[in-house]
């Protein structure tokens, strides 16, 4: 059994200094910022929908509103490409807007611009809850590579697995609550009302979920850096081989 396979004891309440707590919180905050795109990611999430509902409120024209929303999504991708930043958040926004535009154009109902995103939100909520019940919380799958721990938390870090489970439950329930507001409005409200409510619900639930994730993970045991462990094992193996070669050389010299 290698060190990568060995389980570590459950450390739900490790004795950490104030400095270690502060470092854990800072590392967790930086990882969440990277994983979810930070302030720019939030802007890229909100801006296309905000532009769509603003233009539609003014002129009630689906075509103009849809084109403007798609154009600003593409512009955000171009800006990231020019600055050589990661484009995953901007690209996800483009795909979301494109699906909404196509769907609304196909049905001729401006409200359907929002429907693909609402269905995606519902599916994501189910995924968070379902994966957690299955013992593989989705937030752990998302953040594991960011923390360089991959899936080590599943078997080697039980306290961290519990934190990921709590965070995934939080995300799932928050998204379900959001869906419980939006889907009735899809049937009862007009396009403008639905659009403004949806835009207003973009950031607050997201920030609440991210904050709760930060709280749970900052109090959890530190991640196990499996990449550092693999590098250490490789170095140890090289050292063992070098030692064996040296001993073999000594034996040959002695026999000679």
Short mmCIF file of C-alpha atoms in Angstrom, two decimals:
data_model
loop_
_atom_site.label_atom_id
_atom_site.label_comp_id
_atom_site.label_asym_id
_atom_site.label_seq_id
_atom_site.Cartn_x
_atom_site.Cartn_y
_atom_site.Cartn_z
CA UNK A 1 0.00 0.00 0.00
CA UNK A 2 1.47 3.34 -1.01
CA UNK A 3 1.19 6.50 1.02
CA UNK A 4 -1.38 7.78 -1.46
CA UNK A 5 -3.67 4.92 -0.53
CA UNK A 6 -3.27 5.12 3.22
CA UNK A 7 -6.24 6.64 5.06
CA UNK A 8 -5.64 9.51 7.42
CA UNK A 9 -7.44 9.88 10.73
CA UNK A 10 -10.59 11.96 10.96
CA UNK A 11 -9.60 15.47 11.95
CA UNK A 12 -12.92 17.24 12.38
CA UNK A 13 -11.58 19.40 15.21
CA UNK A 14 -7.82 19.74 14.77
CA UNK A 15 -5.93 21.99 17.14
CA UNK A 16 -4.88 24.89 14.95
CA UNK A 17 -3.36 28.23 15.83
CA UNK A 18 -4.99 31.53 14.92
CA UNK A 19 -2.40 31.95 12.17
CA UNK A 20 -3.21 28.53 10.72
CA UNK A 21 -6.93 29.35 10.82
CA UNK A 22 -6.27 32.62 9.00
CA UNK A 23 -4.15 30.83 6.39
CA UNK A 24 -6.83 28.17 5.89
CA UNK A 25 -9.47 30.84 5.36
CA UNK A 26 -7.25 32.73 2.90
CA UNK A 27 -6.45 29.59 0.90
CA UNK A 28 -10.13 28.61 0.80
CA UNK A 29 -11.16 32.10 -0.28
CA UNK A 30 -8.58 32.13 -3.09
CA UNK A 31 -9.68 28.68 -4.30
CA UNK A 32 -13.35 29.66 -4.35
CA UNK A 33 -12.47 32.88 -6.16
CA UNK A 34 -10.65 30.86 -8.82
CA UNK A 35 -13.30 28.15 -9.12
CA UNK A 36 -16.31 30.46 -9.45
CA UNK A 37 -14.78 33.34 -11.38
CA UNK A 38 -14.77 36.10 -8.78
CA UNK A 39 -16.26 39.52 -9.47
CA UNK A 40 -15.69 39.33 -13.21
CA UNK A 41 -17.42 35.95 -13.35
CA UNK A 42 -20.45 37.43 -11.62
CA UNK A 43 -20.54 40.35 -14.05
CA UNK A 44 -20.33 37.96 -16.99
CA UNK A 45 -23.18 35.96 -15.53
CA UNK A 46 -25.48 38.92 -14.94
CA UNK A 47 -24.76 41.32 -17.79
CA UNK A 48 -26.32 39.44 -20.77
CA UNK A 49 -29.60 38.78 -18.96
CA UNK A 50 -29.68 42.32 -17.59
CA UNK A 51 -29.19 43.74 -21.08
CA UNK A 52 -31.89 41.46 -22.52
CA UNK A 53 -34.55 42.42 -19.98
CA UNK A 54 -33.62 46.12 -20.11
CA UNK A 55 -33.97 46.34 -23.89
CA UNK A 56 -37.11 44.19 -23.90
CA UNK A 57 -38.67 46.38 -21.21
CA UNK A 58 -38.08 49.41 -23.42
CA UNK A 59 -39.09 48.19 -26.89
CA UNK A 60 -40.69 44.72 -26.42
CA UNK A 61 -38.63 43.45 -29.36
CA UNK A 62 -37.34 39.88 -28.92
CA UNK A 63 -34.88 40.05 -31.82
CA UNK A 64 -33.09 43.19 -30.69
CA UNK A 65 -32.93 42.02 -27.07
CA UNK A 66 -31.60 38.59 -28.03
CA UNK A 67 -28.95 39.95 -30.39
CA UNK A 68 -27.75 42.45 -27.79
CA UNK A 69 -27.47 39.78 -25.09
CA UNK A 70 -25.55 37.42 -27.39
CA UNK A 71 -23.30 40.23 -28.63
CA UNK A 72 -22.26 41.28 -25.12
CA UNK A 73 -21.59 37.63 -24.21
CA UNK A 74 -19.28 37.26 -27.20
CA UNK A 75 -17.61 40.58 -26.37
CA UNK A 76 -16.81 39.32 -22.88
CA UNK A 77 -15.13 36.25 -24.38
CA UNK A 78 -13.10 38.42 -26.75
CA UNK A 79 -11.93 40.61 -23.86
CA UNK A 80 -10.74 37.55 -21.97
CA UNK A 81 -8.97 36.21 -25.05
CA UNK A 82 -7.20 39.52 -25.59
CA UNK A 83 -6.10 39.60 -21.97
CA UNK A 84 -5.16 35.89 -22.13
CA UNK A 85 -7.39 35.09 -19.16
CA UNK A 86 -9.29 31.86 -18.63
CA UNK A 87 -12.41 31.83 -20.78
CA UNK A 88 -14.39 29.01 -19.17
CA UNK A 89 -16.79 31.33 -17.31
CA UNK A 90 -17.30 33.62 -20.30
CA UNK A 91 -17.82 30.68 -22.66
CA UNK A 92 -20.40 29.15 -20.33
CA UNK A 93 -22.22 32.48 -20.47
CA UNK A 94 -22.15 32.47 -24.27
CA UNK A 95 -23.58 28.97 -24.46
CA UNK A 96 -26.29 29.81 -21.93
CA UNK A 97 -27.32 32.94 -23.82
CA UNK A 98 -27.15 31.15 -27.19
CA UNK A 99 -29.45 28.37 -25.96
CA UNK A 100 -31.85 30.98 -24.61
CA UNK A 101 -31.86 32.93 -27.87
CA UNK A 102 -32.44 29.82 -29.99
CA UNK A 103 -35.21 28.58 -27.73
CA UNK A 104 -37.00 31.93 -27.64
CA UNK A 105 -36.71 32.30 -31.41
CA UNK A 106 -38.10 28.81 -31.97
CA UNK A 107 -41.13 29.34 -29.76
CA UNK A 108 -41.61 33.05 -30.43
CA UNK A 109 -42.09 33.57 -26.69
CA UNK A 110 -39.60 35.98 -25.13
CA UNK A 111 -39.98 34.30 -21.73
CA UNK A 112 -38.39 31.19 -23.18
CA UNK A 113 -35.08 33.07 -23.33
CA UNK A 114 -34.83 32.31 -19.61
CA UNK A 115 -36.15 28.74 -19.67
CA UNK A 116 -32.91 26.86 -20.56
CA UNK A 117 -31.08 28.60 -17.73
CA UNK A 118 -33.88 27.79 -15.30
CA UNK A 119 -33.86 24.13 -16.32
CA UNK A 120 -30.07 24.08 -15.94
CA UNK A 121 -30.40 25.55 -12.44
CA UNK A 122 -32.91 22.87 -11.48
CA UNK A 123 -30.68 20.13 -12.88
CA UNK A 124 -27.70 21.53 -11.00
CA UNK A 125 -29.67 21.55 -7.75
CA UNK A 126 -30.60 17.91 -8.26
CA UNK A 127 -26.97 17.08 -9.09
CA UNK A 128 -25.69 18.72 -5.89
CA UNK A 129 -28.18 16.84 -3.74
CA UNK A 130 -27.97 13.53 -5.62
CA UNK A 131 -24.17 13.32 -5.67
CA UNK A 132 -24.05 14.14 -1.97
CA UNK A 133 -26.53 11.39 -1.14
CA UNK A 134 -24.38 9.05 -3.25
CA UNK A 135 -21.33 9.92 -1.16
CA UNK A 136 -19.53 11.95 -3.82
CA UNK A 137 -20.59 15.58 -3.21
CA UNK A 138 -20.37 17.62 -6.39
CA UNK A 139 -18.66 20.60 -4.77
CA UNK A 140 -15.80 18.26 -3.83
CA UNK A 141 -15.45 17.14 -7.44
CA UNK A 142 -15.33 20.80 -8.52
CA UNK A 143 -12.93 22.07 -5.87
CA UNK A 144 -10.73 18.99 -5.38
CA UNK A 145 -8.45 19.80 -8.34
CA UNK A 146 -8.32 23.46 -7.31
CA UNK A 147 -7.02 22.48 -3.87
CA UNK A 148 -4.65 19.91 -5.48
CA UNK A 149 -6.31 17.15 -3.47
CA UNK A 150 -8.31 15.57 -6.31
CA UNK A 151 -10.45 12.81 -4.73
CA UNK A 152 -8.23 12.16 -1.70
CA UNK A 153 -10.90 13.68 0.53
CA UNK A 154 -13.22 10.73 -0.18
CA UNK A 155 -11.17 8.10 1.67
CA UNK A 156 -8.30 9.89 3.39
CA UNK A 157 -9.83 13.05 4.81
CA UNK A 158 -13.27 12.31 6.34
CA UNK A 159 -13.61 15.72 7.97
CA UNK A 160 -13.12 17.43 4.65
CA UNK A 161 -15.60 15.09 2.98
CA UNK A 162 -18.20 16.13 5.57
CA UNK A 163 -17.50 19.79 4.79
CA UNK A 164 -17.96 19.15 1.06
CA UNK A 165 -21.22 17.33 1.80
CA UNK A 166 -22.53 20.26 3.85
CA UNK A 167 -21.53 22.72 1.13
CA UNK A 168 -23.17 20.62 -1.60
CA UNK A 169 -26.38 20.37 0.39
CA UNK A 170 -26.29 24.16 0.81
CA UNK A 171 -25.86 24.70 -2.94
CA UNK A 172 -28.62 22.23 -3.78
CA UNK A 173 -31.16 23.67 -1.35
CA UNK A 174 -30.38 27.28 -2.31
CA UNK A 175 -30.80 26.50 -6.00
CA UNK A 176 -34.03 24.61 -5.32
CA UNK A 177 -35.37 27.62 -3.43
CA UNK A 178 -34.45 29.81 -6.41
CA UNK A 179 -36.30 27.44 -8.76
CA UNK A 180 -39.32 27.48 -6.44
CA UNK A 181 -39.55 31.22 -7.06
CA UNK A 182 -38.77 31.30 -10.78
CA UNK A 183 -40.84 28.45 -12.22
CA UNK A 184 -44.20 29.74 -10.90
CA UNK A 185 -43.28 33.17 -12.27
CA UNK A 186 -42.56 31.60 -15.66
CA UNK A 187 -46.24 30.61 -15.84
CA UNK A 188 -47.84 33.57 -14.06
CA UNK A 189 -45.68 36.63 -14.78
CA UNK A 190 -44.92 38.38 -18.05
CA UNK A 191 -41.46 38.47 -19.66
CA UNK A 192 -40.41 41.74 -18.05
CA UNK A 193 -41.43 40.71 -14.54
CA UNK A 194 -39.76 37.31 -14.85
CA UNK A 195 -36.62 38.88 -16.29
CA UNK A 196 -36.14 41.42 -13.51
CA UNK A 197 -36.78 38.85 -10.78
CA UNK A 198 -34.36 36.44 -12.43
CA UNK A 199 -31.65 39.10 -12.73
CA UNK A 200 -32.15 40.10 -9.09
CA UNK A 201 -31.73 36.45 -8.06
CA UNK A 202 -28.48 35.92 -9.96
CA UNK A 203 -26.01 37.19 -7.36
CA UNK A 204 -27.50 36.95 -3.82
CA UNK A 205 -28.14 33.15 -3.82
CA UNK A 206 -24.75 32.59 -5.44
CA UNK A 207 -22.96 34.69 -2.83
CA UNK A 208 -24.81 32.92 -0.02
CA UNK A 209 -23.79 29.50 -1.37
CA UNK A 210 -20.17 30.58 -1.83
CA UNK A 211 -20.09 32.08 1.67
CA UNK A 212 -21.45 28.90 3.25
CA UNK A 213 -18.93 26.84 1.27
CA UNK A 214 -16.15 29.08 2.59
CA UNK A 215 -17.41 28.71 6.17
CA UNK A 216 -17.59 24.90 5.96
CA UNK A 217 -14.21 24.45 4.26
CA UNK A 218 -12.35 27.01 6.35
CA UNK A 219 -13.25 24.97 9.45
CA UNK A 220 -12.42 21.63 7.80
CA UNK A 221 -9.08 19.80 7.93
CA UNK A 222 -6.56 21.09 5.37
CA UNK A 223 -6.52 19.45 1.94
CA UNK A 224 -4.02 16.69 1.20
CA UNK A 225 -1.76 17.82 -1.65
CA UNK A 226 -1.63 14.59 -3.67
CA UNK A 227 0.55 16.20 -6.34
CA UNK A 228 3.22 17.02 -3.77
CA UNK A 229 2.97 13.48 -2.41
CA UNK A 230 3.43 11.97 -5.85
CA UNK A 231 6.44 14.19 -6.50
CA UNK A 232 7.91 13.19 -3.12
CA UNK A 233 7.41 9.51 -3.90
CA UNK A 234 9.06 9.95 -7.30
CA UNK A 235 12.04 11.66 -5.68
CA UNK A 236 12.27 8.91 -3.04
CA UNK A 237 12.16 6.24 -5.75
CA UNK A 238 14.93 8.00 -7.65
CA UNK A 239 16.97 8.17 -4.46
CA UNK A 240 16.44 4.45 -3.81
CA UNK A 241 17.50 3.57 -7.35
CA UNK A 242 20.55 5.81 -7.08
CA UNK A 243 21.50 4.14 -3.78
CA UNK A 244 21.06 0.69 -5.29
CA UNK A 245 23.22 1.67 -8.27
CA UNK A 246 25.88 3.01 -5.93
CA UNK A 247 25.90 -0.21 -3.89
CA UNK A 248 26.08 -2.30 -7.05
CA UNK A 249 29.03 -0.23 -8.24
CA UNK A 250 30.78 -0.72 -4.90
CA UNK A 251 30.24 -4.49 -5.14
CA UNK A 252 31.69 -4.56 -8.64
CA UNK A 253 34.69 -2.49 -7.56
CA UNK A 254 35.23 -4.80 -4.56
CA UNK A 255 35.00 -7.94 -6.72
CA UNK A 256 37.41 -6.42 -9.19
#
